[in-house]
XYZ file of C-alpha atoms in Angstrom:
468
model
C 55.077 68.873 -26.987
C 54.984 72.565 -27.879
C 53.314 75.004 -25.538
C 50.375 75.638 -27.827
C 49.543 71.908 -27.975
C 49.207 71.546 -24.212
C 45.690 71.054 -22.891
C 43.744 74.170 -22.020
C 43.432 72.788 -18.492
C 47.226 72.632 -18.147
C 47.794 76.021 -19.751
C 45.260 77.686 -17.478
C 46.742 76.000 -14.407
C 50.192 77.257 -15.389
C 48.860 80.758 -16.000
C 47.074 80.749 -12.648
C 50.193 79.594 -10.803
C 52.315 82.109 -12.753
C 54.517 79.311 -14.067
C 53.559 80.718 -17.460
C 52.994 84.340 -18.392
C 50.217 85.531 -20.679
C 52.864 87.354 -22.712
C 54.866 84.167 -23.237
C 51.719 82.290 -24.233
C 50.658 85.036 -26.627
C 54.104 85.102 -28.236
C 53.993 81.334 -28.774
C 50.420 81.522 -30.064
C 51.251 84.217 -32.607
C 54.313 82.278 -33.718
C 52.208 79.157 -34.239
C 49.586 81.118 -36.178
C 52.293 82.676 -38.327
C 53.753 79.241 -39.064
C 50.513 77.354 -39.759
C 47.648 79.655 -40.633
C 48.855 80.787 -44.085
C 48.474 77.167 -45.211
C 45.108 76.330 -43.600
C 43.347 79.740 -43.420
C 41.495 78.958 -40.195
C 41.967 82.220 -38.290
C 40.791 85.417 -39.960
C 40.618 89.078 -38.938
C 43.632 88.580 -36.654
C 44.284 91.639 -34.520
C 47.557 93.545 -34.634
C 50.259 91.438 -32.932
C 51.657 94.389 -30.981
C 48.224 95.197 -29.596
C 47.792 91.561 -28.573
C 51.175 91.470 -26.862
C 50.348 94.672 -25.004
C 47.050 93.158 -23.821
C 48.854 90.005 -22.693
C 51.407 91.995 -20.714
C 48.585 93.926 -19.077
C 46.965 90.626 -18.111
C 50.205 89.587 -16.412
C 50.353 92.810 -14.447
C 46.701 93.068 -13.504
C 44.415 91.049 -11.220
C 43.054 87.680 -12.345
C 39.739 88.344 -14.097
C 38.329 84.841 -14.421
C 38.928 81.195 -15.315
C 40.297 82.003 -18.800
C 42.605 84.798 -17.664
C 45.315 85.385 -20.253
C 44.194 82.658 -22.683
C 44.153 83.637 -26.384
C 40.899 82.695 -28.145
C 39.718 83.336 -31.701
C 35.926 83.640 -31.826
C 33.752 82.087 -34.525
C 32.936 84.643 -37.209
C 29.196 84.323 -36.660
C 29.678 86.071 -33.301
C 29.882 89.857 -33.089
C 33.050 90.967 -31.294
C 33.640 94.629 -30.469
C 36.567 96.088 -32.379
C 37.132 93.034 -34.587
C 35.842 92.619 -38.141
C 32.802 90.336 -37.934
C 31.772 89.498 -41.478
C 29.769 86.289 -40.918
C 31.566 85.104 -44.040
C 29.321 87.257 -46.218
C 30.175 90.063 -48.646
C 27.047 91.796 -47.344
C 28.942 92.358 -44.063
C 32.559 92.548 -45.209
C 34.456 95.072 -43.112
C 31.736 95.257 -40.452
C 33.271 96.141 -37.053
C 30.799 95.893 -34.149
C 30.872 98.400 -31.333
C 29.646 95.923 -28.693
C 30.203 92.250 -27.961
C 27.593 89.579 -28.453
C 26.739 87.743 -25.238
C 29.150 84.876 -25.886
C 32.071 87.185 -26.632
C 31.230 89.260 -23.572
C 31.324 86.137 -21.383
C 34.684 85.097 -22.823
C 36.095 88.566 -22.240
C 34.709 88.735 -18.694
C 36.372 85.373 -17.960
C 39.734 86.906 -18.855
C 40.224 85.518 -22.363
C 42.146 87.640 -24.856
C 40.116 87.745 -28.075
C 42.660 87.630 -30.866
C 40.517 87.440 -34.013
C 37.917 85.218 -35.649
C 37.681 81.650 -36.944
C 36.490 81.163 -40.491
C 32.959 80.026 -41.412
C 30.764 79.365 -44.457
C 28.633 82.340 -45.476
C 26.168 82.897 -42.599
C 27.124 79.425 -41.376
C 25.114 77.685 -44.101
C 26.529 74.327 -45.143
C 29.183 72.105 -43.588
C 32.045 73.292 -45.804
C 34.009 76.338 -44.637
C 34.439 78.648 -47.605
C 33.157 82.139 -48.332
C 33.764 85.075 -50.713
C 35.345 87.194 -47.975
C 38.190 84.994 -46.740
C 38.174 81.952 -48.996
C 38.284 78.317 -47.893
C 39.709 76.722 -44.777
C 41.687 73.573 -45.547
C 41.676 70.271 -43.736
C 45.040 69.983 -41.969
C 45.093 66.205 -42.512
C 44.872 66.745 -46.295
C 45.126 70.272 -47.683
C 43.075 69.404 -50.737
C 39.999 68.550 -48.688
C 37.241 70.324 -46.768
C 37.502 70.775 -43.011
C 33.714 70.705 -42.580
C 31.729 73.477 -40.964
C 30.294 75.732 -40.041
C 32.744 75.704 -37.115
C 35.471 74.622 -39.522
C 37.945 77.362 -38.721
C 37.533 76.633 -35.013
C 38.179 72.909 -35.459
C 41.273 73.495 -37.595
C 42.658 76.046 -35.132
C 42.383 73.404 -32.400
C 43.733 70.555 -34.500
C 46.835 72.523 -35.497
C 47.570 73.907 -32.036
C 46.818 77.542 -32.836
C 44.301 77.740 -29.972
C 43.593 75.541 -26.950
C 39.854 76.248 -26.810
C 37.326 77.348 -29.412
C 33.705 78.334 -29.481
C 31.335 77.144 -32.163
C 27.672 76.930 -32.994
C 25.482 74.135 -34.257
C 22.217 74.052 -36.133
C 22.866 71.102 -38.432
C 26.022 69.521 -37.073
C 28.260 72.579 -37.129
C 29.961 71.661 -33.851
C 30.031 67.953 -34.688
C 30.945 67.451 -38.351
C 34.121 69.595 -38.255
C 35.118 67.937 -34.973
C 34.946 64.553 -36.710
C 36.905 65.725 -39.751
C 39.658 67.341 -37.677
C 40.137 64.796 -34.863
C 38.882 67.018 -32.032
C 35.844 67.206 -29.740
C 32.748 69.328 -30.334
C 29.883 69.594 -27.858
C 26.351 70.598 -28.767
C 24.725 71.444 -25.404
C 21.080 70.935 -24.506
C 19.117 73.687 -26.192
C 18.860 76.628 -23.771
C 21.947 75.778 -21.695
C 24.136 78.247 -23.607
C 21.979 81.280 -24.346
C 21.911 82.781 -27.797
C 22.050 86.477 -28.516
C 18.912 88.046 -26.918
C 17.641 89.786 -30.056
C 14.704 89.207 -32.362
C 12.399 86.262 -31.686
C 13.082 84.495 -28.381
C 10.372 81.808 -28.481
C 9.918 80.131 -31.858
C 13.281 79.279 -33.412
C 14.633 76.423 -31.301
C 17.187 74.726 -33.537
C 20.656 76.263 -33.253
C 22.861 76.593 -30.198
C 26.300 77.846 -29.274
C 28.806 75.438 -27.752
C 32.460 74.611 -26.972
C 35.175 72.704 -28.856
C 38.508 71.404 -27.607
C 41.049 68.582 -27.801
C 39.533 66.743 -24.813
C 36.193 66.575 -22.959
C 37.956 67.989 -19.889
C 38.825 71.126 -21.849
C 35.335 71.256 -23.353
C 33.988 71.388 -19.798
C 36.195 74.370 -18.944
C 34.764 76.463 -21.778
C 31.203 75.252 -21.214
C 31.308 76.614 -17.663
C 32.183 80.048 -19.045
C 29.594 80.307 -21.811
C 26.676 78.424 -20.186
C 24.168 79.777 -17.704
C 20.882 81.670 -17.829
C 20.451 85.084 -19.375
C 17.478 86.920 -17.806
C 16.472 88.406 -21.168
C 15.649 84.950 -22.552
C 12.679 82.735 -21.701
C 14.004 79.208 -22.365
C 17.114 79.063 -20.199
C 18.380 75.878 -18.605
C 20.241 76.125 -15.282
C 23.916 75.199 -15.313
C 26.006 73.618 -12.576
C 29.787 73.754 -13.143
C 31.195 70.610 -14.742
C 34.920 71.422 -14.573
C 37.120 69.870 -13.372
C 35.504 66.987 -15.215
C 35.628 63.490 -13.696
C 35.247 60.554 -16.094
C 32.312 58.266 -15.374
C 32.813 54.513 -15.041
C 30.920 53.104 -18.062
C 30.624 49.648 -16.494
C 27.024 48.493 -16.718
C 25.861 51.474 -18.794
C 23.606 50.746 -21.769
C 24.453 52.432 -25.071
C 22.203 52.203 -28.125
C 23.889 52.175 -31.552
C 21.628 53.603 -34.276
C 24.160 53.123 -37.086
C 22.825 54.176 -40.478
C 19.195 54.226 -39.287
C 18.371 50.980 -40.991
C 19.918 52.116 -44.261
C 18.044 55.414 -44.388
C 21.321 57.358 -44.074
C 23.800 56.321 -46.781
C 27.373 56.079 -45.536
C 30.608 56.121 -47.471
C 32.661 52.923 -47.102
C 34.620 52.589 -43.877
C 32.644 55.015 -41.726
C 30.381 52.473 -40.049
C 33.270 50.100 -39.320
C 35.390 52.866 -37.816
C 32.554 54.048 -35.579
C 31.909 50.486 -34.442
C 35.581 50.143 -33.526
C 35.118 53.193 -31.323
C 32.070 51.641 -29.695
C 34.222 48.607 -28.897
C 36.135 50.922 -26.542
C 32.973 51.320 -24.463
C 32.459 47.566 -24.430
C 36.039 47.113 -23.232
C 35.226 49.555 -20.426
C 32.265 47.428 -19.356
C 29.347 49.104 -21.120
C 26.672 47.173 -22.999
C 26.390 48.341 -26.621
C 23.260 47.289 -28.483
C 22.442 47.786 -32.158
C 18.976 49.311 -32.490
C 16.367 49.254 -35.227
C 15.259 52.665 -36.560
C 13.059 54.138 -33.814
C 11.286 56.722 -36.011
C 10.645 57.506 -39.664
C 13.730 59.119 -41.185
C 11.548 60.665 -43.903
C 9.328 62.323 -41.294
C 12.338 63.684 -39.408
C 13.750 65.125 -42.625
C 10.471 66.764 -43.611
C 10.160 68.346 -40.178
C 13.772 69.469 -40.267
C 13.885 71.129 -43.669
C 10.646 72.959 -42.914
C 11.739 74.327 -39.542
C 15.261 75.070 -40.735
C 14.156 76.983 -43.841
C 11.611 78.849 -41.743
C 14.356 79.957 -39.339
C 16.906 80.771 -42.059
C 14.270 82.634 -44.058
C 13.401 84.772 -41.050
C 17.058 85.588 -40.443
C 17.835 86.490 -44.062
C 14.571 88.331 -44.774
C 16.088 91.840 -44.398
C 18.774 91.014 -47.002
C 16.299 89.314 -49.318
C 14.243 92.516 -49.393
C 17.220 94.479 -50.788
C 18.048 93.472 -54.386
C 21.659 94.643 -54.149
C 22.254 92.634 -50.990
C 20.330 89.604 -52.178
C 22.550 89.449 -55.262
C 25.581 88.963 -52.986
C 24.158 85.844 -51.277
C 25.197 82.360 -52.373
C 22.638 80.229 -54.199
C 21.974 77.884 -51.280
C 21.235 80.823 -48.976
C 18.723 82.258 -51.449
C 17.103 78.841 -51.948
C 16.792 78.298 -48.188
C 15.428 81.793 -47.571
C 12.883 81.569 -50.375
C 11.566 78.290 -48.970
C 11.185 79.788 -45.529
C 9.572 83.002 -46.692
C 7.005 81.041 -48.687
C 5.787 78.827 -45.841
C 2.406 78.927 -44.183
C 1.875 78.807 -40.436
C 0.212 75.415 -40.725
C 3.209 73.936 -42.555
C 5.385 75.005 -39.648
C 2.850 73.628 -37.173
C 2.809 70.208 -38.838
C 6.612 70.109 -38.801
C 6.635 70.931 -35.112
C 4.138 68.155 -34.378
C 6.560 65.661 -35.951
C 9.348 67.129 -33.841
C 7.184 66.719 -30.735
C 6.403 63.096 -31.582
C 10.121 62.378 -31.987
C 10.909 64.046 -28.661
C 8.328 61.884 -26.867
C 9.791 58.782 -28.490
C 13.315 59.650 -27.379
C 12.205 60.317 -23.807
C 10.883 56.752 -23.712
C 14.117 55.379 -25.213
C 16.211 56.953 -22.483
C 14.325 54.948 -19.906
C 16.277 51.956 -21.249
C 19.531 53.534 -22.475
C 22.076 55.845 -20.891
C 23.191 57.194 -24.257
C 22.532 56.784 -27.960
C 25.145 56.910 -30.710
C 25.176 57.860 -34.392
C 28.061 58.538 -36.783
C 28.994 62.214 -36.875
C 29.109 62.361 -40.667
C 28.007 60.276 -43.642
C 30.954 61.186 -45.871
C 34.694 61.514 -45.539
C 36.181 64.998 -46.111
C 35.586 65.871 -49.771
C 37.511 67.941 -52.311
C 37.956 71.582 -51.384
C 36.575 72.874 -54.688
C 33.255 70.973 -54.372
C 30.462 73.073 -52.755
C 28.766 69.964 -51.330
C 28.591 66.240 -52.092
C 25.926 65.455 -54.689
C 25.885 61.738 -53.887
C 26.862 59.389 -51.084
C 27.438 55.684 -51.702
C 25.638 56.016 -55.032
C 22.583 57.781 -53.623
C 21.848 61.271 -55.002
C 21.608 64.158 -52.532
C 18.623 66.363 -53.364
C 19.646 69.463 -51.347
C 22.885 71.195 -50.404
C 22.593 69.791 -46.874
C 21.001 66.355 -47.349
C 24.424 64.741 -46.962
C 24.428 65.849 -43.289
C 21.090 64.190 -42.490
C 22.595 61.968 -39.778
C 22.849 64.906 -37.359
C 19.198 65.954 -37.388
C 17.784 63.444 -34.862
C 19.794 65.395 -32.273
C 19.410 68.903 -33.700
C 15.667 68.674 -34.204
C 14.937 68.309 -30.486
C 17.930 70.045 -28.905
C 19.618 67.121 -27.134
C 23.162 67.271 -25.681
C 25.606 65.602 -28.054
C 29.364 65.107 -27.823
C 31.221 64.493 -31.078
C 34.200 62.250 -30.313
C 37.066 61.155 -32.581
C 36.907 57.522 -33.711
C 40.314 57.295 -35.346
C 41.386 57.285 -38.992
C 40.251 55.545 -42.151
C 42.310 53.823 -44.809
C 43.220 57.170 -46.423
C 44.481 58.597 -43.138
C 41.434 60.852 -42.679
C 39.745 61.353 -39.309
C 36.127 60.472 -38.506
C 33.992 60.316 -35.382
C 30.663 59.534 -33.809
C 28.200 61.487 -31.692
C 27.124 60.402 -28.207
C 23.845 61.953 -27.146
C 21.574 61.814 -24.118
C 18.336 63.133 -22.737
C 17.816 66.877 -22.418
C 19.816 68.120 -19.454
C 22.279 65.195 -19.463
C 25.141 67.454 -20.549
C 27.446 66.623 -17.651
C 26.763 62.906 -18.083
C 27.646 62.971 -21.799
C 30.871 64.858 -21.097
C 31.835 62.452 -18.308
C 31.156 59.490 -20.602
C 33.258 61.175 -23.266
C 36.054 61.696 -20.741
C 36.149 57.955 -20.045
C 36.390 57.299 -23.787
C 39.097 59.943 -24.200
C 41.195 58.453 -21.404
C 41.184 55.160 -23.319
C 41.849 56.611 -26.785
C 43.571 60.036 -26.750
C 43.072 60.428 -30.523
C 43.796 64.197 -30.753
C 47.024 63.690 -28.812
C 48.066 60.569 -30.734
C 47.497 61.986 -34.206
C 47.822 65.784 -34.093
C 47.516 67.653 -37.371
C 50.542 69.337 -38.937
């Protein structure tokens, strides 16, 4: 195993014990990026190699700064990082170099990480297919002609190919989960409020998206979660965080897991996805858990109506300044304009009605978790699709009426901010990876990671089938 494919836990232990130098790790990291990244285009805005080597040597000579001391990390290109081009995948921000770090980048830097560049994203993170006019498309390392998912697509590919050991991501509509599934890694969407967002603009109304960690094991996910989680006093909806690393797997024996499948047929699935996910659930049964297939607990149509209203309202608010400038608006992709126009045209009562549906769903889920330790859904409804397609227009013969309808399976989690771990489920007949999402009640983040660790110990998919 090459150095860059070791677990983050092992790398950090070796750095801490000085069995490994930050300079040696940086040299190996840059060599791996040079060998792999031209083909997959996952890491963008890479800093000057000499500057990075100088920073690594300084880390070796200086005092230990934190739990990530000396670890190279590329930050998702929706996060502002001081001194590094932060384009958000949009021509409206091409060449933009922030002077200060966003909160997440600041926490990574304070923990001792060396921020080497960015990971590629769709424009403003819209859509689960990582391509944009600034950097182009990121390719799936299991098949270069296919999408890697998104919006944390560059992050997932960097992990899958051994260019980084940890990666940050963000998730509104599956952006930590879909690319994890399509690249055979783990993505964790924390309970909303556990990882604080940037404390700017509205702090009360827009409760959909969250930042979170990605890695090649739940144990490594836990390491990064401990760095980026925790209250920020400038924000009103914080959740407290107790450290979860080092992560201990839970014994699943006797646990009850509810399998929601395709939601009674409401979510069309491409052939092979359901069977592969069910084979993954068999792992839990072999470990002593009780897995039960469940009937749809709520109207899928109502969830979708609530979701597209609240999402467009949030996206519209975020893009409003660009929409007001004709020259900037003309640079936005069609789906961004469509989403923003929907949001800008909404009434307060439309938003209220959508939030009532969300509240009803939350109350229903609270009751479900009185009987189940975790619930499970597939992570995606489609296998990775052709790189040149903007988004799938049909799944299993059913037409998709929006650019994001094909990701509908993630919204039961996203709509109410539950903790959800995307785990690999193996590979389909075409050799492509897929996964499922394990989610729990709000605040059950440590429990979901520990359950995922038990699954990982029994499967080891990212280690068994590494990309490239």
